[in-house]
Tab-separated table of C-alpha atoms and ligand atoms in Angstrom:
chain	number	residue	atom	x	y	z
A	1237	UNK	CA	190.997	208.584	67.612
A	1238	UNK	CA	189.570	210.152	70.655
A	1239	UNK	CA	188.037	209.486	74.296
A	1240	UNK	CA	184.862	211.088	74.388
A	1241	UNK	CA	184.177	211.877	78.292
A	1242	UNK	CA	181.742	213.862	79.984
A	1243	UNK	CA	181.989	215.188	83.322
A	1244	UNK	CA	179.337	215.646	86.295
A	1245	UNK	CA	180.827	218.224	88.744
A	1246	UNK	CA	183.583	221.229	86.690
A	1247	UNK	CA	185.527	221.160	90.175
A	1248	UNK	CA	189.065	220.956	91.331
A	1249	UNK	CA	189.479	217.618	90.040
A	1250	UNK	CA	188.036	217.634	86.801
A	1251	UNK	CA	190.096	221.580	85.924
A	1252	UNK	CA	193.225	219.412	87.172
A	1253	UNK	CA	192.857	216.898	84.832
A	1254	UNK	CA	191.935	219.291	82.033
A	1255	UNK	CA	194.904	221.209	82.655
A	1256	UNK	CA	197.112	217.910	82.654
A	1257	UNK	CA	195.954	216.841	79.454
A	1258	UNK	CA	197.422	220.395	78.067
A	1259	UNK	CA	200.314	219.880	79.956
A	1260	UNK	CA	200.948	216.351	77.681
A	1261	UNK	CA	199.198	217.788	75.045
A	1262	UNK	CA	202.835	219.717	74.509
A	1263	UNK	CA	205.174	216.382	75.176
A	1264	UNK	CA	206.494	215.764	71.553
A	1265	UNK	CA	204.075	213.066	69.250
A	1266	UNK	CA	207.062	210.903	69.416
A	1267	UNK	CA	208.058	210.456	73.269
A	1268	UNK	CA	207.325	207.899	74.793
A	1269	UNK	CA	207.908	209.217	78.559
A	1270	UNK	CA	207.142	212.054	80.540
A	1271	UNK	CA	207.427	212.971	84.200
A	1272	UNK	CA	204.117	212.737	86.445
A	1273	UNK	CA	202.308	209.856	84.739
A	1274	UNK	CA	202.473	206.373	84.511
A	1275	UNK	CA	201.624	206.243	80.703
A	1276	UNK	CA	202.607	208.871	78.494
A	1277	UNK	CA	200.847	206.494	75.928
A	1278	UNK	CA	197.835	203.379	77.326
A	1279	UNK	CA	196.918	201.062	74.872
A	1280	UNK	CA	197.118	203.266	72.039
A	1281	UNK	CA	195.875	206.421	73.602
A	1282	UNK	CA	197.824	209.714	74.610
A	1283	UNK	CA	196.297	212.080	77.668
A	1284	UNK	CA	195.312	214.504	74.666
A	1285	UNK	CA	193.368	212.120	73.322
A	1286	UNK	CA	190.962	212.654	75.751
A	1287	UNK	CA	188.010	214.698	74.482
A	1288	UNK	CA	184.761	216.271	76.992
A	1289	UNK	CA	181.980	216.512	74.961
A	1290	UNK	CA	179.733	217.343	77.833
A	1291	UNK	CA	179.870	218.666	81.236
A	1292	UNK	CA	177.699	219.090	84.407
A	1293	UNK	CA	177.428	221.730	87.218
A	1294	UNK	CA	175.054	223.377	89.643
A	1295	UNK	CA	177.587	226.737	90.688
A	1296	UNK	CA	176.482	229.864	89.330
A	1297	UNK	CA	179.947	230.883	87.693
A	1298	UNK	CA	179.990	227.725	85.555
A	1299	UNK	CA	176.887	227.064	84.237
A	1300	UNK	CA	176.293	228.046	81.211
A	1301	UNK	CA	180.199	229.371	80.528
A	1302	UNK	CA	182.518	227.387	78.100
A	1303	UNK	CA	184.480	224.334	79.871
A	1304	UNK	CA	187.762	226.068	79.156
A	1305	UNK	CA	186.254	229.170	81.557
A	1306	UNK	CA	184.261	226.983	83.677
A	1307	UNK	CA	187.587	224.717	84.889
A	1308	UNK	CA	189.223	228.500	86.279
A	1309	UNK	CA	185.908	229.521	87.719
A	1310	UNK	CA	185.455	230.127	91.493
A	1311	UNK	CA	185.540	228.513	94.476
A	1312	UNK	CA	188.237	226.336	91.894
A	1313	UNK	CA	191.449	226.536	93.686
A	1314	UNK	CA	193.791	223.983	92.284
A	1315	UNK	CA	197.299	224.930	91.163
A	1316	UNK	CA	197.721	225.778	88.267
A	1317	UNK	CA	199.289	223.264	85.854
A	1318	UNK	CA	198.331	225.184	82.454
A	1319	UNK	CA	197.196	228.410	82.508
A	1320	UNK	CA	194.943	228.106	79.431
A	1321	UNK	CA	193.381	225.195	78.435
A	1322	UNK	CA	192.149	224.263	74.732
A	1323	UNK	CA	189.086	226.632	73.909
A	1324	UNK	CA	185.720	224.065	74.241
A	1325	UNK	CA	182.647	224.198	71.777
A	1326	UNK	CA	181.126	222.560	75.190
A	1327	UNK	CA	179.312	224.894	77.764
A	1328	UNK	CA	178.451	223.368	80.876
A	1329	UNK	CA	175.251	222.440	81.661
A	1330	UNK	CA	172.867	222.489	84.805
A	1331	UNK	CA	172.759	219.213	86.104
A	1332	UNK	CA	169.865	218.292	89.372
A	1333	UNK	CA	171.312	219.726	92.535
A	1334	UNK	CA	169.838	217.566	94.346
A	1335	UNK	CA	171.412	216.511	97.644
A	1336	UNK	CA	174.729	217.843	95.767
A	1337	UNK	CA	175.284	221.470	97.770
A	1338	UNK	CA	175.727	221.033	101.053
A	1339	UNK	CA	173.391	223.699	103.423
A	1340	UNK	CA	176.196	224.680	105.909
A	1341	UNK	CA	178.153	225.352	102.107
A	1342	UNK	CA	176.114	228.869	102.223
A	1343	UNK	CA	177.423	230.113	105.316
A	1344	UNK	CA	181.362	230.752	103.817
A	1345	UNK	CA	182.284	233.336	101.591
A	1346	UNK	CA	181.567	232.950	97.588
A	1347	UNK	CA	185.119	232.709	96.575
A	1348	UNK	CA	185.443	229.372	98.934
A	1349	UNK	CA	182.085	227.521	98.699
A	1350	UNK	CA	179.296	226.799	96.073
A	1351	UNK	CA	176.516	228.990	94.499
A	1352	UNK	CA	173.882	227.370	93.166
A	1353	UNK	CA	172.712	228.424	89.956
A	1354	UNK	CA	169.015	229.727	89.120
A	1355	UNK	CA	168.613	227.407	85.457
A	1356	UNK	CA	166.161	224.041	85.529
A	1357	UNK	CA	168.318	221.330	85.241
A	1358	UNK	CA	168.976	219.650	81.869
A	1359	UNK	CA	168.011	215.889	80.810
A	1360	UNK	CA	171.184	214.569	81.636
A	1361	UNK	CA	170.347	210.951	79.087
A	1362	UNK	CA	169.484	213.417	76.463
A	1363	UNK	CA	172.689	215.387	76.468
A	1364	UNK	CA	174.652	212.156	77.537
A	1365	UNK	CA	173.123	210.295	74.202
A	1366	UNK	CA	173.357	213.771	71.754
A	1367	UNK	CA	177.148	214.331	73.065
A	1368	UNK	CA	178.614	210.661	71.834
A	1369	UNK	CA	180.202	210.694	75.181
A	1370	UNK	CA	181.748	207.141	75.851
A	1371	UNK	CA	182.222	207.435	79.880
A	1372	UNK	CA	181.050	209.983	82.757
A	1373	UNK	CA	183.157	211.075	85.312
A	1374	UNK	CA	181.802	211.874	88.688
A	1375	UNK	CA	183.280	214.210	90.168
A	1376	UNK	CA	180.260	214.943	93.301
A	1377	UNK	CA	180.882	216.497	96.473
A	1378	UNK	CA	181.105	213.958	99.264
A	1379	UNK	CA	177.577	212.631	100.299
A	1380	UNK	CA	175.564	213.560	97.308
A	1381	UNK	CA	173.774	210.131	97.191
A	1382	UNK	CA	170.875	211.008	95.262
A	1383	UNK	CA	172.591	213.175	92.832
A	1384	UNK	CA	175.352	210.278	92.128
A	1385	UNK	CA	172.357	207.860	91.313
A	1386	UNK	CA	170.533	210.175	89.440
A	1387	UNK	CA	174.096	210.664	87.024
A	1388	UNK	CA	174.120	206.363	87.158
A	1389	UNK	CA	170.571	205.821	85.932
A	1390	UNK	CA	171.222	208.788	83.163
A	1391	UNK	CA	174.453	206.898	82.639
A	1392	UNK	CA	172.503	203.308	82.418
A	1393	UNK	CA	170.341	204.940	79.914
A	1394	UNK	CA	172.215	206.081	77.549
A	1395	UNK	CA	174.694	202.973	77.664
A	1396	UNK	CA	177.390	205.144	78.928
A	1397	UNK	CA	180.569	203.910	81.214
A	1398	UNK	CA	180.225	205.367	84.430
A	1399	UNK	CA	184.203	206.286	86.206
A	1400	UNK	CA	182.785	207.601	89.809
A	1401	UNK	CA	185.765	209.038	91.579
A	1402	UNK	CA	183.768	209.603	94.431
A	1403	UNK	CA	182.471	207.412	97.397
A	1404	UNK	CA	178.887	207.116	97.104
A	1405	UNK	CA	179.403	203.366	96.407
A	1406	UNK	CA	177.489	202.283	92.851
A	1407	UNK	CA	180.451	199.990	90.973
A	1408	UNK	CA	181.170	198.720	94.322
A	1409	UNK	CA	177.364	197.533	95.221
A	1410	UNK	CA	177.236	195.018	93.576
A	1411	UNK	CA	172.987	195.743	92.739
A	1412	UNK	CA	174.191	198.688	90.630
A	1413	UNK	CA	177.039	196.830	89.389
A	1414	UNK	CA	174.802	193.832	88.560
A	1415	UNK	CA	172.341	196.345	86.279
A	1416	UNK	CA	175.925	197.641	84.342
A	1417	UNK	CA	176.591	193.886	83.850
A	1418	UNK	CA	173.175	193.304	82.114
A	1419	UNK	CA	173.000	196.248	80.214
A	1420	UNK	CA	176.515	196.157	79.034
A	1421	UNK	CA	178.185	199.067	80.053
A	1422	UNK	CA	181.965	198.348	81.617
A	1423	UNK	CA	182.429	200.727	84.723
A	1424	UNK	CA	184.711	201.732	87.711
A	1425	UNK	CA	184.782	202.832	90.846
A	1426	UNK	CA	184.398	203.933	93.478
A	1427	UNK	CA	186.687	206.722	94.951
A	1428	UNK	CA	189.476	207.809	93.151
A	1429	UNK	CA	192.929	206.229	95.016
A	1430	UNK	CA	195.251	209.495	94.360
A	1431	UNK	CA	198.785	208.629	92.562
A	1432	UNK	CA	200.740	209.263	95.837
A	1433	UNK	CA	198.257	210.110	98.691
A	1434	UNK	CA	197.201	208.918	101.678
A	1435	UNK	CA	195.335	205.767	100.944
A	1436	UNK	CA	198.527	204.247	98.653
A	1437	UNK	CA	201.373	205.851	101.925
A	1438	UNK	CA	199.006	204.406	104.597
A	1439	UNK	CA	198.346	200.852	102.497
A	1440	UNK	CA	201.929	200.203	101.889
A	1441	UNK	CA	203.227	200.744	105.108
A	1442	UNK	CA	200.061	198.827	106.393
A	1443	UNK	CA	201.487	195.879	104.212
A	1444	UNK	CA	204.625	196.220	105.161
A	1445	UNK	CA	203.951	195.843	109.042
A	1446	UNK	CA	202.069	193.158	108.330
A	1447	UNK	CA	204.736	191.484	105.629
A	1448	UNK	CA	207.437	191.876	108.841
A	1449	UNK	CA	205.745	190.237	111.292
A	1450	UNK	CA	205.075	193.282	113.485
A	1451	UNK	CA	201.437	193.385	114.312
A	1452	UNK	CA	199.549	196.999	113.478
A	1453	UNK	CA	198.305	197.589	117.131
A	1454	UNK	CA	196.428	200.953	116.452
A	1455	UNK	CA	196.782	203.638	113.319
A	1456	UNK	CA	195.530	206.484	112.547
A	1457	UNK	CA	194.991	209.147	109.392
A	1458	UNK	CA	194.835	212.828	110.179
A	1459	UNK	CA	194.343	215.135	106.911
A	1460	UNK	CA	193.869	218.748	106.345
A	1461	UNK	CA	192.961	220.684	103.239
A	1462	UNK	CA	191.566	224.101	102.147
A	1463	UNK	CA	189.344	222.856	98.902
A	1464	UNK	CA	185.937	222.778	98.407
A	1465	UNK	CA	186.100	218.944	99.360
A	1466	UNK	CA	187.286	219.612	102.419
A	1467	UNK	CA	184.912	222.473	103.147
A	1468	UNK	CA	181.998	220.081	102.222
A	1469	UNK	CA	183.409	217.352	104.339
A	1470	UNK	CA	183.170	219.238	107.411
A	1471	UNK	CA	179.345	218.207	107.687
A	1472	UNK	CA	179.943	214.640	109.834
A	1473	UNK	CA	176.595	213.269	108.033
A	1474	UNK	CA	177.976	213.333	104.928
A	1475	UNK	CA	181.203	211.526	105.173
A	1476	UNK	CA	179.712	208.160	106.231
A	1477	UNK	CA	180.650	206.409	103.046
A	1478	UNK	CA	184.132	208.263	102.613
A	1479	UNK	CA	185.109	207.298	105.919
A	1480	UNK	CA	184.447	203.417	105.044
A	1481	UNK	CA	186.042	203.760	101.786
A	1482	UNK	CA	189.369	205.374	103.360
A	1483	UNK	CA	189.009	202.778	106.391
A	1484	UNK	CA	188.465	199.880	104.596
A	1485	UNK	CA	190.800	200.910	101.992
A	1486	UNK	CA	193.396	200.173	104.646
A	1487	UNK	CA	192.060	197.582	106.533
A	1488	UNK	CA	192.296	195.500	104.081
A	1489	UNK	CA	195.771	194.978	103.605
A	1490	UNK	CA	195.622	193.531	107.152
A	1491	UNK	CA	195.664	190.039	107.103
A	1492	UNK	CA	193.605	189.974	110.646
A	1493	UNK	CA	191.063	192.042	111.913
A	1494	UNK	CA	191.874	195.493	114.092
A	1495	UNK	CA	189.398	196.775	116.549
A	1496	UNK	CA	187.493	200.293	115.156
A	1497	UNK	CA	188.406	202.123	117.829
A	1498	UNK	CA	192.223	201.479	116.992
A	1499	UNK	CA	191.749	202.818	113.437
A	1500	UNK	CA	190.754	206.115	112.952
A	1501	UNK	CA	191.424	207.605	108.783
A	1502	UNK	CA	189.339	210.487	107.918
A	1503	UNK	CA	189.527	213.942	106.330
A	1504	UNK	CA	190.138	215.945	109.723
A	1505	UNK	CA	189.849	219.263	109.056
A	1506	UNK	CA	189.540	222.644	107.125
A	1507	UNK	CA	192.190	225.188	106.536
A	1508	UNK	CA	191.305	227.880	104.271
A	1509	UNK	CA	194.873	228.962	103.554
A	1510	UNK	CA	196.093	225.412	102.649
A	1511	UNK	CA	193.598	225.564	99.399
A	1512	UNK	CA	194.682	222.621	97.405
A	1513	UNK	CA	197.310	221.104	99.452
A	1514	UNK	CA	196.242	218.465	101.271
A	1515	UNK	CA	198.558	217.652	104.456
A	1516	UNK	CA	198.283	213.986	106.065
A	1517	UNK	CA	199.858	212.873	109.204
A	1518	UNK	CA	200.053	209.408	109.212
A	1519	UNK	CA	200.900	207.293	112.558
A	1520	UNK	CA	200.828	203.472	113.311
A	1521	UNK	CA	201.492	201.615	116.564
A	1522	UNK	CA	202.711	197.723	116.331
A	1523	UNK	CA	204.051	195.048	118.425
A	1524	UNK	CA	207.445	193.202	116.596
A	1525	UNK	CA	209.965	190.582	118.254
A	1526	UNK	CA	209.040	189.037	121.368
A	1527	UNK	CA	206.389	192.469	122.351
A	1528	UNK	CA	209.274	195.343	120.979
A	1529	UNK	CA	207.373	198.183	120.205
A	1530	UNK	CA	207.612	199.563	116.539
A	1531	UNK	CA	206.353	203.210	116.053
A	1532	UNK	CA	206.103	205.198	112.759
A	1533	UNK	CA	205.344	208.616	111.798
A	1534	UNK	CA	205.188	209.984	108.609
A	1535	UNK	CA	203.840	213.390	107.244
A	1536	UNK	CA	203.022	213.822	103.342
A	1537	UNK	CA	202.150	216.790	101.510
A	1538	UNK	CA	200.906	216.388	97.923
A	1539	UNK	CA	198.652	218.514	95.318
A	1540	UNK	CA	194.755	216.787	95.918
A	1541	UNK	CA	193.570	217.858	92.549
A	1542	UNK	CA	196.395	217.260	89.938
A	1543	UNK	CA	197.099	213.747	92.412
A	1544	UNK	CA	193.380	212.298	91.533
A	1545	UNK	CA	194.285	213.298	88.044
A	1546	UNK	CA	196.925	211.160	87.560
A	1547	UNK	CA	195.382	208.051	88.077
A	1548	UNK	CA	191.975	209.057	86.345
A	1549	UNK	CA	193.850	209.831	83.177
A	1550	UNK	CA	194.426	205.853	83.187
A	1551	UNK	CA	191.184	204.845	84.294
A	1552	UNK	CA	189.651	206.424	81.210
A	1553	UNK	CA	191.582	204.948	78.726
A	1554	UNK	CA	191.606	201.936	80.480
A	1555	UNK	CA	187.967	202.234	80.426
A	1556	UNK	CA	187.867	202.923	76.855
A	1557	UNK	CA	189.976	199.521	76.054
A	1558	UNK	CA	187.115	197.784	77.828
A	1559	UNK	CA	184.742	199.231	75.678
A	1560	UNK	CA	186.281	198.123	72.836
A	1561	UNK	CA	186.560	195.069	73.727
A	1562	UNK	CA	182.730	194.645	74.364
A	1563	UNK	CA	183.299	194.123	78.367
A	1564	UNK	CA	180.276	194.784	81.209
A	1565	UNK	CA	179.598	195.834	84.678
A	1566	UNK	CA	182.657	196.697	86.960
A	1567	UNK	CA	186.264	196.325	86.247
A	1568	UNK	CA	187.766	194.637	89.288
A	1569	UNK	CA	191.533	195.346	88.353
A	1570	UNK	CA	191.053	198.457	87.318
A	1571	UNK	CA	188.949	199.278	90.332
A	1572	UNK	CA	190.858	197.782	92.888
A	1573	UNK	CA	194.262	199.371	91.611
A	1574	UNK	CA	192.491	202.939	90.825
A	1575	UNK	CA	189.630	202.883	93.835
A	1576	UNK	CA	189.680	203.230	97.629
A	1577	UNK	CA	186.382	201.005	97.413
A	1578	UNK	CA	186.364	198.975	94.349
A	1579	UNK	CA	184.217	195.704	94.644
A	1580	UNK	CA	187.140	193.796	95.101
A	1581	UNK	CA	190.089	194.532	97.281
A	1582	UNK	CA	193.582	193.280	95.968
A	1583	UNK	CA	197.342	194.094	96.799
A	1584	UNK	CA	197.975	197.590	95.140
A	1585	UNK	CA	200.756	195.110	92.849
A	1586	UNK	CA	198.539	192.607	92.058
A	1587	UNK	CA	196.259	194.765	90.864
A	1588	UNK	CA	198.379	196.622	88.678
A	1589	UNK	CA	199.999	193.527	87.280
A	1590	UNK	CA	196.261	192.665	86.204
A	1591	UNK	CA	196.210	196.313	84.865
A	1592	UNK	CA	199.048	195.722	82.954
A	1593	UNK	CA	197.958	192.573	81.387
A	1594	UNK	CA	194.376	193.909	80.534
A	1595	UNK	CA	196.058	196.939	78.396
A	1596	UNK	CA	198.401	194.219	76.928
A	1597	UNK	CA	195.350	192.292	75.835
A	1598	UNK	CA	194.338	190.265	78.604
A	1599	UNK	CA	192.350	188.851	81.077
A	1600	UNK	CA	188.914	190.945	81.525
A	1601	UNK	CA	190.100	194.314	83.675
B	673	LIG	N1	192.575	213.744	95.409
B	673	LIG	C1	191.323	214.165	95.304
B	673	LIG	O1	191.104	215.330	95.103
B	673	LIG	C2	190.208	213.163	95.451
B	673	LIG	C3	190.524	211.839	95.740
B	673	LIG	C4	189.481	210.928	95.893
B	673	LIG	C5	188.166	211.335	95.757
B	673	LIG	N2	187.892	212.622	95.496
B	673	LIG	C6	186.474	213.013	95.401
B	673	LIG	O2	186.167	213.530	94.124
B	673	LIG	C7	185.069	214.435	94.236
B	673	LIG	C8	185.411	215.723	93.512
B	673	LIG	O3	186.468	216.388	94.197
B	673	LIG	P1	186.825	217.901	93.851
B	673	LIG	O4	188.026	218.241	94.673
B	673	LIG	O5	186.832	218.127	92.382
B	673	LIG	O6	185.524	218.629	94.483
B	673	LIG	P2	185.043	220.127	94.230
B	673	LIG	O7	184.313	220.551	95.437
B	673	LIG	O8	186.178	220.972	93.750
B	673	LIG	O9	184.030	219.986	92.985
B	673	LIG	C9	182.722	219.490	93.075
B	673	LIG	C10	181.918	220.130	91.933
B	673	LIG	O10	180.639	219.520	91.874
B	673	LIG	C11	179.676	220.537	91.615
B	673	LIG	N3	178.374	219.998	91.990
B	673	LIG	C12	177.756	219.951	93.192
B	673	LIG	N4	176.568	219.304	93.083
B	673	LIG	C13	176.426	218.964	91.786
B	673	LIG	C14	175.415	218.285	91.044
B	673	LIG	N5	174.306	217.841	91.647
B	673	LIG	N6	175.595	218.101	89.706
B	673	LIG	C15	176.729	218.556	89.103
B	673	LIG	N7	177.725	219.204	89.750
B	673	LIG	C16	177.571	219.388	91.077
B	673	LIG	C17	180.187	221.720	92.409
B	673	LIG	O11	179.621	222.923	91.980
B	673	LIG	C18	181.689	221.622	92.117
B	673	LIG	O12	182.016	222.309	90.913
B	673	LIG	C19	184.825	214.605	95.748
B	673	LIG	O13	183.761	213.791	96.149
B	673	LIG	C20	186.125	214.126	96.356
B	673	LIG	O14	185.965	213.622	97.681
B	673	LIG	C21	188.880	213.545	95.329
């Protein structure tokens, strides 16, 4: 049996996870592990069981091309994991632009920023409900506000699950998570918490100041990247929500409360050259036994699209379980061990524990 999915935004992140599911797609029927995932196989479902019956874009050189194309199209950057993907019956579609292009986007060359297309947009309920998609992935550029709503109330509409792997916070206000509740539709979000990135590096060894003893004294987050989503997130105006989902995302694992101007996590800048590889430099400042001074330093470089990927690939099957099991409004476990800004916070164990149980059979995600 399959996942149906569709997808709002054919960028890095959604041609990463495409190009994962090949990858698996070629793991013999009868393994049961595989490097780079934490389930080959998630309450019944394999990463090729995954199926997009529908997808959304605004860029010139994918609407209206085949998905397979579309995920390979310009300014698309991510390494390559597969080199062809399976050939798609599904073309993308125009979806409202909206606040979703970025104006200082037009000033860099085609082959690094968007192009908006010429089409009218498409009734996004209409396709959602004709496609039998199950969930939506939203995969928006940082700071697209409107265009993130207009996906939820098309998703509300059609009684499809909306994933948002982006921070524009819907699961995570608890108003939009109140109107999934009532209409029925399980969801999660908000912000995709990469497999090994940042958010999980800087959380841990948050934790582990704070499970020592040694108080965090100041911190900070530096990253670099040469995507799209960092190209987009050099507008200031439109990172106010991603910078409180990667603060708080932190913060949170302090058990006291740290002054803003001794926390500073934030995408940092853009580097053309570094396409897909994000770099983070990662510092923190504490105060151990009797005022000793505790320092650490760390640098990680990781893959941003195919590192999202791996933890989406869960979320939708995870997703999918809650469907099946007639389950509303946001998943909290799922959330807060997927999400930078879930609606809940919870210890990154804790909340896979919960995880665990949920696929198991238990408990309510
Ligand atoms: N590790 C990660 O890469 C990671 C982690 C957490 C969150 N995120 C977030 O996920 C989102 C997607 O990241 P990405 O790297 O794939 O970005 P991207 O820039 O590669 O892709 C965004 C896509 O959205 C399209 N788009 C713009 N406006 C649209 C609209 N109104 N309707 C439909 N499509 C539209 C663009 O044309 C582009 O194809 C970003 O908000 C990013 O911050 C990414």
């Amino acid at each position: 049996m399959s996942i149906k999915i569709a997808i709002a935004g054919v960028g890095n992140c959604a041609s990463a996870l495409l190009q994962g599911i090949e990858h698996y797609r070629r793991v013999p029927r009868d393994a049961h592990e595989a490097w780079g995932l934490l389930h080959l196989e998630l309450g019944g479902f394999r990463p090729e069981d995954v199926e997009v019956v529908a997808a959304f874009d605004v860029d010139r050189r994918k609407v209206g091309r085949a998905l397979h194309e579309a995920a390979f199209a310009p300014p698309n950057c991510t390494r390559i994991i597969a080199s062809e993907i399976a050939k798609s019956e599904v073309v993308v579609q125009m979806g409202p632009v909206l606040d979703g292009v970025a104006p200082h986007m037009s000033e860099y060359a085609d082959e690094r920023s968007f192009r908006v297309a010429a089409e009218d947009p498409v009734d996004v309920e209409a396709v959602l409900r004709d496609s039998g998609a199950e969930l939506l992935l939203c995969y928006l550029p940082v700071g697209s506000t409107r265009a993130v709503h207009a996906y939820a109330e098309a998703c509300l509409a059609a009684g499809v699950s909306l994933v948002n792997c982006m921070p524009v916070f819907v699961v995570s206000d608890p108003a939009w998570g109140e109107r999934f509740r009532a209409a029925g539709i399980p969801c999660a979000g908000d912000d995709i918490k990469s497999q090994l990135g940042a958010t999980i590096l800087h959380r841990m060894v948050t934790r582990l100041f704070a499970d020592r003893g040694v108080r965090v004294d100041r911190t900070y987050q530096l990253n670099t990247g040469g995507n799209t989503d960092f190209l987009n997130m050099l507008s200031r105006e439109r990172l106010a929500s991603k910078k409180i989902s990667k603060t708080e995302a932190v913060t949170s694992q302090l058990p006291y409360e740290i002054d803003a101007n001794d926390v500073h996590v934030g995408p940092s800048d853009y580097v053309p050259w570094q396409n897909d590889n994000k770099v983070c430099f990662l510092r923190l400042e504490g105060t151990g036994f009797g005022g000793a001074p505790v320092e650490l330093e760390a640098r990680l470089s990781v893959q941003d699209s195919p590192n999202s990927a791996g933890i989406v690939i869960d979320v939708i099957r995870a997703v999918k379980l809650a469907r099946e099991r007639g389950l509303a409004g946001p998943l909290l476990a799922v959330s807060a061990f997927a999400m930078k800004h879930p609606p809940v916070q919870m210890r990154d164990g804790l909340a896979a524990r919960r995880v665990e149980e949920f696929v198991a059979g238990h408990g309510d995600g």
